[in-house]
Short mmCIF file of C-alpha atoms in Angstrom, two decimals:
data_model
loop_
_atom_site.label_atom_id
_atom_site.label_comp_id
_atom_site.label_asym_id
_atom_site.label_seq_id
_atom_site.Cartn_x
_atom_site.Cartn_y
_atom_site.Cartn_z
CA UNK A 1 0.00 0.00 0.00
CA UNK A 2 3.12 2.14 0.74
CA UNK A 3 4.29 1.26 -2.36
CA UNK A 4 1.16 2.65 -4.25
CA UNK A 5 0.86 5.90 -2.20
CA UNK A 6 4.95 6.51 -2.98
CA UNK A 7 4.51 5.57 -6.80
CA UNK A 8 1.21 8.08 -7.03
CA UNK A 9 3.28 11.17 -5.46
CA UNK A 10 6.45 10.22 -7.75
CA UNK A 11 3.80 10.57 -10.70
CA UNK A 12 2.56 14.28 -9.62
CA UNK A 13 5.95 15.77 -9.42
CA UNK A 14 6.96 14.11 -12.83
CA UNK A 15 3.82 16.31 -14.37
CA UNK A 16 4.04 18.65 -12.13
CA UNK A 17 7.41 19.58 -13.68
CA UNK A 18 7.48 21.76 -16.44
CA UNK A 19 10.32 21.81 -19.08
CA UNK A 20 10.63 25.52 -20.45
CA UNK A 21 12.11 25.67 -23.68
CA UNK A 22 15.01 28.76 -23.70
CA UNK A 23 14.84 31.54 -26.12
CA UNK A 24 17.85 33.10 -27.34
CA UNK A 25 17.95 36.93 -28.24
CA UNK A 26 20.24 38.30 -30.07
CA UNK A 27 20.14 42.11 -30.56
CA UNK A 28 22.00 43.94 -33.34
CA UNK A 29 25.21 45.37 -32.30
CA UNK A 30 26.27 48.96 -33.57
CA UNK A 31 29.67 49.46 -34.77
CA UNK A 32 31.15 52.99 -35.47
CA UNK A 33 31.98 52.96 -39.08
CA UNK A 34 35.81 52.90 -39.58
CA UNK A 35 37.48 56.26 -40.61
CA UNK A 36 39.46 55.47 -43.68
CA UNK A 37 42.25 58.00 -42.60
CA UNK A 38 42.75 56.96 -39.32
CA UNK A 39 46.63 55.70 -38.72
CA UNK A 40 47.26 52.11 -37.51
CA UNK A 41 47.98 51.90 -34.04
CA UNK A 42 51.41 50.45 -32.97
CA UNK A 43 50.77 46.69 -31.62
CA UNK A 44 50.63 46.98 -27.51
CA UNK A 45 53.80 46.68 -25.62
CA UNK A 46 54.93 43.16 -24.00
CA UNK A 47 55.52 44.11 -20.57
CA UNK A 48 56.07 40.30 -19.44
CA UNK A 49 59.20 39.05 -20.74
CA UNK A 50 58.04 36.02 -20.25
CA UNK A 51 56.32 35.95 -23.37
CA UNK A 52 59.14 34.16 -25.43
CA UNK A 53 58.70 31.48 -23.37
CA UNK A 54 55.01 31.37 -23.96
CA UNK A 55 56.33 31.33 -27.52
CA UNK A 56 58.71 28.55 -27.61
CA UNK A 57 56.76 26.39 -25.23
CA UNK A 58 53.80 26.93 -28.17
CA UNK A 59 56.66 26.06 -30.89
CA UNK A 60 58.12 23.24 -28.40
CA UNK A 61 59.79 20.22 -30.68
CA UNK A 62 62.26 17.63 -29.91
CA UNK A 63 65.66 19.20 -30.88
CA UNK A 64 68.07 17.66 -33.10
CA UNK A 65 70.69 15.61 -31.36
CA UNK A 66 74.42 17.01 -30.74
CA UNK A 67 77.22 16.70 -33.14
CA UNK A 68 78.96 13.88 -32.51
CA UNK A 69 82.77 14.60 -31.52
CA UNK A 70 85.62 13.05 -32.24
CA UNK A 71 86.78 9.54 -30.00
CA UNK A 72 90.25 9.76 -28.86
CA UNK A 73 92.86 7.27 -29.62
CA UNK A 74 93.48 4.50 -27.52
CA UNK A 75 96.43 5.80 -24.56
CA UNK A 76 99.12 3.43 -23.87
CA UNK A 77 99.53 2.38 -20.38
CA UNK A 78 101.51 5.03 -19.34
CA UNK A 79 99.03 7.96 -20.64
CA UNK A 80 96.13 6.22 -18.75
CA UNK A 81 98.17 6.00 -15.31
CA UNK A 82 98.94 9.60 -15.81
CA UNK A 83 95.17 10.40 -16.33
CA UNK A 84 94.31 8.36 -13.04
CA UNK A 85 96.75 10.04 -11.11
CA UNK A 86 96.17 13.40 -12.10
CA UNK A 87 92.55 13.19 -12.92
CA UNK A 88 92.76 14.91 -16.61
CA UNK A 89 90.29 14.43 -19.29
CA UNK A 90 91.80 13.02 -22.56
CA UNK A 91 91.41 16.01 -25.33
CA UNK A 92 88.95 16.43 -27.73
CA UNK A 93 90.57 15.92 -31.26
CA UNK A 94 87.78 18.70 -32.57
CA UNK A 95 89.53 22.20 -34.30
CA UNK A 96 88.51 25.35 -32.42
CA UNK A 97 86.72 27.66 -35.02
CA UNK A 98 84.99 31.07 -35.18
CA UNK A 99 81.24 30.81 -34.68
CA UNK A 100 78.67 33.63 -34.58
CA UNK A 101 75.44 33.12 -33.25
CA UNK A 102 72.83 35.70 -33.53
CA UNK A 103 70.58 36.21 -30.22
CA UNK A 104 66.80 37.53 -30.44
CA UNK A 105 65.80 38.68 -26.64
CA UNK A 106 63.49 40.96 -25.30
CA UNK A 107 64.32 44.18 -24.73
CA UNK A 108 64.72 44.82 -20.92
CA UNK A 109 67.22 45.48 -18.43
CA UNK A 110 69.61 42.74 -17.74
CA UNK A 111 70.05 40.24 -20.25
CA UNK A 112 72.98 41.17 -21.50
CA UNK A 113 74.40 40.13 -18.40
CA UNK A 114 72.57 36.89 -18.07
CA UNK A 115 74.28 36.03 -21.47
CA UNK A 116 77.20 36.46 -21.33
CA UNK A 117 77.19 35.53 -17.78
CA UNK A 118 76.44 31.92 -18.88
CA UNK A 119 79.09 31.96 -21.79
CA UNK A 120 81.79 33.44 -19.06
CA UNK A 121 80.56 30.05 -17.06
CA UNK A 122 81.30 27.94 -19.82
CA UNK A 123 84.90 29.45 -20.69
CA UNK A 124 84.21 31.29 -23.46
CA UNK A 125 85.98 34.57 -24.41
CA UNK A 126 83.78 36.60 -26.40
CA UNK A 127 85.95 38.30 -29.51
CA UNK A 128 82.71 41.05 -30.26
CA UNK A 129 79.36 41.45 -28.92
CA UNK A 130 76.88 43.88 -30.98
CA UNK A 131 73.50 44.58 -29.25
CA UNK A 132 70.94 46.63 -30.77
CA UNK A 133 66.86 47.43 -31.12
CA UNK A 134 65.50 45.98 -33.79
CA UNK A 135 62.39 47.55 -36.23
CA UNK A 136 60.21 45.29 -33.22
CA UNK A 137 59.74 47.69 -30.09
CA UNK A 138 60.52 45.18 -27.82
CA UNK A 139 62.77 42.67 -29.48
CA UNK A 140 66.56 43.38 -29.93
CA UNK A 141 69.25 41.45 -31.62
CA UNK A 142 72.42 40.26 -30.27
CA UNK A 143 75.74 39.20 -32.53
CA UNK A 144 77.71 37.03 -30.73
CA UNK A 145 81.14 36.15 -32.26
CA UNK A 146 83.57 33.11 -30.20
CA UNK A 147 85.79 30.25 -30.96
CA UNK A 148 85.12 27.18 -29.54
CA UNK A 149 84.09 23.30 -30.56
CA UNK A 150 81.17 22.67 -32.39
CA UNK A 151 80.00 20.44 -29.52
CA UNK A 152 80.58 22.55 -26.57
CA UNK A 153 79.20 25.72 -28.45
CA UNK A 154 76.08 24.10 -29.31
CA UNK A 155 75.41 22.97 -25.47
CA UNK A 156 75.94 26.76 -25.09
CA UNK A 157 73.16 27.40 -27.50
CA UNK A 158 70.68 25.38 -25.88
CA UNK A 159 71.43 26.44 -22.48
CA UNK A 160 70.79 30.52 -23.92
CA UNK A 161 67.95 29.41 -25.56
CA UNK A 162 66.10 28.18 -22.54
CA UNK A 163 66.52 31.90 -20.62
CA UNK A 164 63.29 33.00 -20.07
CA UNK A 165 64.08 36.58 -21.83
CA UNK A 166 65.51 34.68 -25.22
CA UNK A 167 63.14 34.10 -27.69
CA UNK A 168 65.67 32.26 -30.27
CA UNK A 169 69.26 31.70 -30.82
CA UNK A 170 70.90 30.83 -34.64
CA UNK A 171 74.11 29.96 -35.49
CA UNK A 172 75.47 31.15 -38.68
CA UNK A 173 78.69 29.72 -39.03
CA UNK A 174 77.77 27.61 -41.95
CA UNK A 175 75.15 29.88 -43.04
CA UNK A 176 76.31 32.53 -46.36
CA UNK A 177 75.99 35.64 -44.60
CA UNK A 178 77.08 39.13 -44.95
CA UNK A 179 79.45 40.11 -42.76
CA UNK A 180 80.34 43.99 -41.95
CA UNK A 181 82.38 45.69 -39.01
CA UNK A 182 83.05 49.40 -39.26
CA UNK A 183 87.04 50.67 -37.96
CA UNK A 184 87.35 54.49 -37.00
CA UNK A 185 91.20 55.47 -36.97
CA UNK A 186 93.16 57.75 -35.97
CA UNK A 187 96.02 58.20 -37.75
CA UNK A 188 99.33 60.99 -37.11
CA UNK A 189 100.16 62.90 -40.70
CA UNK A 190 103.70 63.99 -39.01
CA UNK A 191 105.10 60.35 -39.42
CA UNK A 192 106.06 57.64 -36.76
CA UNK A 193 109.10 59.23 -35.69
CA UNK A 194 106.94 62.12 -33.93
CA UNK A 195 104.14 59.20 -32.21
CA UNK A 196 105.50 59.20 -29.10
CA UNK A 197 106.05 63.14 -28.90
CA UNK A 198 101.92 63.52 -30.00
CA UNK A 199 100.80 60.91 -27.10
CA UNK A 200 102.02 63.14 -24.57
CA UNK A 201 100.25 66.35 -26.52
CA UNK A 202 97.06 66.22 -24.71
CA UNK A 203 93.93 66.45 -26.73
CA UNK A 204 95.45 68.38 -30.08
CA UNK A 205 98.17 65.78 -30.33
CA UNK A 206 100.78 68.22 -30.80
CA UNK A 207 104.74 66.80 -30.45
CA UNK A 208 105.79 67.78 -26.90
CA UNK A 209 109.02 66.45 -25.35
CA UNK A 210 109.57 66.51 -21.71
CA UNK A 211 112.96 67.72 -20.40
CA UNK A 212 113.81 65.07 -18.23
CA UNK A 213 113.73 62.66 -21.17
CA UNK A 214 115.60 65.10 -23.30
CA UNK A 215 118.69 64.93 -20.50
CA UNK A 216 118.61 61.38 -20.35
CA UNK A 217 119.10 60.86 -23.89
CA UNK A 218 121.51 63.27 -24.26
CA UNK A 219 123.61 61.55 -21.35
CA UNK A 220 123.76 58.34 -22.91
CA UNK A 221 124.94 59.43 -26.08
CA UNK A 222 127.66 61.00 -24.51
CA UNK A 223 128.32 58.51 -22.00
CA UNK A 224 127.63 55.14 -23.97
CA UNK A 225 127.89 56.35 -27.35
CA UNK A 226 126.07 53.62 -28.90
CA UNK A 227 123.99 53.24 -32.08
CA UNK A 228 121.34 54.49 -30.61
CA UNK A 229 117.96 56.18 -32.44
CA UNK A 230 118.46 59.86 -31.74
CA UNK A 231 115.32 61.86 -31.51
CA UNK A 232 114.40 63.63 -34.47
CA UNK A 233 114.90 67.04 -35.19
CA UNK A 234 112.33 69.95 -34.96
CA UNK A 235 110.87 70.73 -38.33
CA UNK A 236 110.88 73.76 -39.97
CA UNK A 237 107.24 75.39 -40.93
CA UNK A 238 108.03 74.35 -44.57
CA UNK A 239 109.30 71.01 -43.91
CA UNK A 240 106.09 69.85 -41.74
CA UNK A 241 103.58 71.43 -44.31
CA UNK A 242 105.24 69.46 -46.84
CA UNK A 243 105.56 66.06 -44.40
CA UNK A 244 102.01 66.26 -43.52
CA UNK A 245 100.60 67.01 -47.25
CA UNK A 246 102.60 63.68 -48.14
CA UNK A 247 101.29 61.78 -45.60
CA UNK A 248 97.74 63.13 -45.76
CA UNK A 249 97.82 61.87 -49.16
CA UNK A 250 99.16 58.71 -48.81
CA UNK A 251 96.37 57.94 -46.16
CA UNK A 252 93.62 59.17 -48.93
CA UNK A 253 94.77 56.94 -51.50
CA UNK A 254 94.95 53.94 -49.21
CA UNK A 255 91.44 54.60 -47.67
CA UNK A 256 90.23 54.61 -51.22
CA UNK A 257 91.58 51.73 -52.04
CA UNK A 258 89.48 49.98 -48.88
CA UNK A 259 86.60 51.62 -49.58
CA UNK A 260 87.01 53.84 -46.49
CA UNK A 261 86.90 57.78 -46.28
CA UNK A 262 88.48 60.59 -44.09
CA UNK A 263 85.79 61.78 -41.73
CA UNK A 264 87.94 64.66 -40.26
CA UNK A 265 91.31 66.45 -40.24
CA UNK A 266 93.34 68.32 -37.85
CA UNK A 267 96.42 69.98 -37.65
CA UNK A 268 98.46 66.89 -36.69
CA UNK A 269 96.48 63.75 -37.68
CA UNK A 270 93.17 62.81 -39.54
CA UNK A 271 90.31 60.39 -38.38
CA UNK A 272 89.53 57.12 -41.20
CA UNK A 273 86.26 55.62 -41.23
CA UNK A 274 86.36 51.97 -42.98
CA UNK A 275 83.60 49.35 -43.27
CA UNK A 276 84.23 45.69 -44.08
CA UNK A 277 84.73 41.85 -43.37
CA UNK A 278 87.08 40.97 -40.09
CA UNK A 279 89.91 40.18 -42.19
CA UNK A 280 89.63 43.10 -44.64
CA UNK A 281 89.98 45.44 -41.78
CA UNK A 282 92.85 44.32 -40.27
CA UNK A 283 94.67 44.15 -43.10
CA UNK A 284 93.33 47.86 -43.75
CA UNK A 285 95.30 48.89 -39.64
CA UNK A 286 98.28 46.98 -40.84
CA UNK A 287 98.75 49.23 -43.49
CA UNK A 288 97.97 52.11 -41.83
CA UNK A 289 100.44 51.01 -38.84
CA UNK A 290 103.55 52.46 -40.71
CA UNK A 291 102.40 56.10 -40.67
CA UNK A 292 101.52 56.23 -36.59
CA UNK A 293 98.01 54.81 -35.23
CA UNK A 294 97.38 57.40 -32.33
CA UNK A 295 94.24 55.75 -31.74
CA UNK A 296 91.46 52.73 -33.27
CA UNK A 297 87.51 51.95 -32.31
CA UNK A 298 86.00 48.67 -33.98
CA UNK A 299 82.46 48.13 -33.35
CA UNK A 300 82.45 44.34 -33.55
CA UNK A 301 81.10 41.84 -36.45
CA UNK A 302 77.80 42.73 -37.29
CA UNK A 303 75.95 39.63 -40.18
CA UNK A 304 72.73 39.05 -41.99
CA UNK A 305 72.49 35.47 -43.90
CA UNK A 306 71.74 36.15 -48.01
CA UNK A 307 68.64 35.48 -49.11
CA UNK A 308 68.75 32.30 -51.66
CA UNK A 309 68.02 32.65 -55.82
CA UNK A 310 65.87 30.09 -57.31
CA UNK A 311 66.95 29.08 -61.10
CA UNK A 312 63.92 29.01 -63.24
CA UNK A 313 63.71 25.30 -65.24
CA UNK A 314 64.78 26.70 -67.77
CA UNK A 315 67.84 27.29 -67.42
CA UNK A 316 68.45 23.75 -66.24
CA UNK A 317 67.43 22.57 -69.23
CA UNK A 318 69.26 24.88 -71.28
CA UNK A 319 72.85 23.88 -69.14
CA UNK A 320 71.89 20.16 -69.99
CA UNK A 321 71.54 21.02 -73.81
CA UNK A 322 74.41 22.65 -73.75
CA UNK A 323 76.49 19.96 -72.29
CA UNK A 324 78.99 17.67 -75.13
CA UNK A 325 79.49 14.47 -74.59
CA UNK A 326 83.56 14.15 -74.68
CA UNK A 327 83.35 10.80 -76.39
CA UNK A 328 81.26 11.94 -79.48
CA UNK A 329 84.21 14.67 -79.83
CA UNK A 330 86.91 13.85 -83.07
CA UNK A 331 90.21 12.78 -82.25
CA UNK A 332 92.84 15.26 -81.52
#
């Protein structure tokens, strides 16, 4: 009877309940009509730098396994009981050679340090370090150029890469790339004999000779007197005006030659701005050594990889045309 009285309420509720359907409104939504001479507005500024490694967690892969190095040769007995006993590490048989890598962090405050902090850890000694803003607001670009083994340097480029501030890290050593560094030089127009005399002019670099050096030389050449260099004598107005026209000359044709220019002259020496590869520049202060280098500024190796040329079919086809068989050729 329970039973009946329980299923009769369990039936009221059920039609008791009512299911009421939902109605979805929509209403129109205004939009101010775009003015066609508005400027665009610049994207929004990251102010989290840890955005780049939102970025490469998104782009996350499995990297490509290190280069394999070298094995060493088997020691002999003698080179192993050595290594036991003073606990050194048989050497790589991999060259050291040049490699640049090229950085893309975020622009704040202190990565620079965190950088080369970590190559410093590692043992590297960096030969030039460029670091500049980009056309991105907040992305800068670092040139990194060290010597090292291909094995070690690429641990080194991981372990950068995984700073939260990096966003990427390339390395262009095999990579055709473009490579530029720009020299500024000062250079004396009196000649090398009178380099020493301009260091000690101060600011205009004019020959000064102090009075205590003076005696000294002039006591041992009459003391000693040996083969010695004797200073050289003071010019005449004529005979400077003519030494420093030489020189100046000599300096313009050999910046020419190098592409470089004269950015300023002075009474006593000229300033010689020259842009090229590493090796093009110093052969550009080696030949600029004879006349008297008062002073030189590099700014460090600055590279951009070359953008690749496809060949049309065509031309394929034409090179295969072209080609003779050398067994179809005559005799002779």
């Amino acid at each position: 009877m329970a039973s009946l009285f329980a299923n009769a309420a369990r039936r009221r509720v059920l039609a008791a309940r009512v299911f009421k359907p939902r109605y979805l409104s929509s209403s129109p939504c205004r939009r101010a009509p775009d003015s066609v001479d508005a400027p665009p507005k610049p994207p929004p500024p990251i102010d989290d730098s840890t955005s780049a490694l939102d970025y490469k967690s998104s782009l996350r892969h499995r990297p490509p396994p290190l280069p394999a190095m070298d094995l060493p040769r088997s020691r002999t007995a003698e080179e192993a009981v050595t290594n036991i006993l003073y606990n050194t590490p048989p050497p790589s048989l991999q060259p050291f050679k040049k490699h640049v890598l090229n950085c893309l962090v975020q622009n704040e405050p202190g990565v620079l340090s965190r950088v080369s902090g970590i190559l410093a850890g590692r043992g590297f000694n960096i030969d030039s370090l460029v670091v500049c803003r980009t056309e991105i607001r907040d992305l800068s670009r670092m040139c990194i150029v060290l010597r090292g083994q291909d094995g070690v340097v690429e641990q080194a480029r991981r372990q950068l890469e995984d700073l939260v501030p990096v966003w990427a890290v390339l390395d262009y050593t095999d990579t055709h790339c473009i490579e530029r560094e720009l020299v500024l030089v000062k250079v004396s127009i009196l000649g090398p004999e009178y380099l020493e005399d301009q260091l000690r002019g101060g600011p205009t670099h004019e020959p000064q000779r102090g009075a205590k050096l003076e005696r000294e030389r002039a006591l041992a050449q009459h003391f000693e007197h040996a083969a010695q260099q004797a200073s050289p004598a003071p010019l005449t107005p004529t005979q400077a005006l003519r030494l420093k026209s030489d020189n100046l000359q000599a300096v313009s044709v050999l910046s020419s030659q190098f592409g470089g220019r004269i950015v300023d002259v002075s009474e006593h020496a000229v300033i010689v701005e020259m842009c090229g590869k590493t090796k093009r520049v110093e052969a550009f202060l080696g030949l600029l050594k004879p006349f008297g280098i008062i002073e030189a500024a590099r700014t460090g190796l600055m590279v951009m990889p070359r953008t690749p040329i496809e060949r049309p079919a065509e031309d394929d086809d034409d090179a295969e045309e072209g080609a003779v068989d050398a067994s179809l050729l005559p005799p002779g």
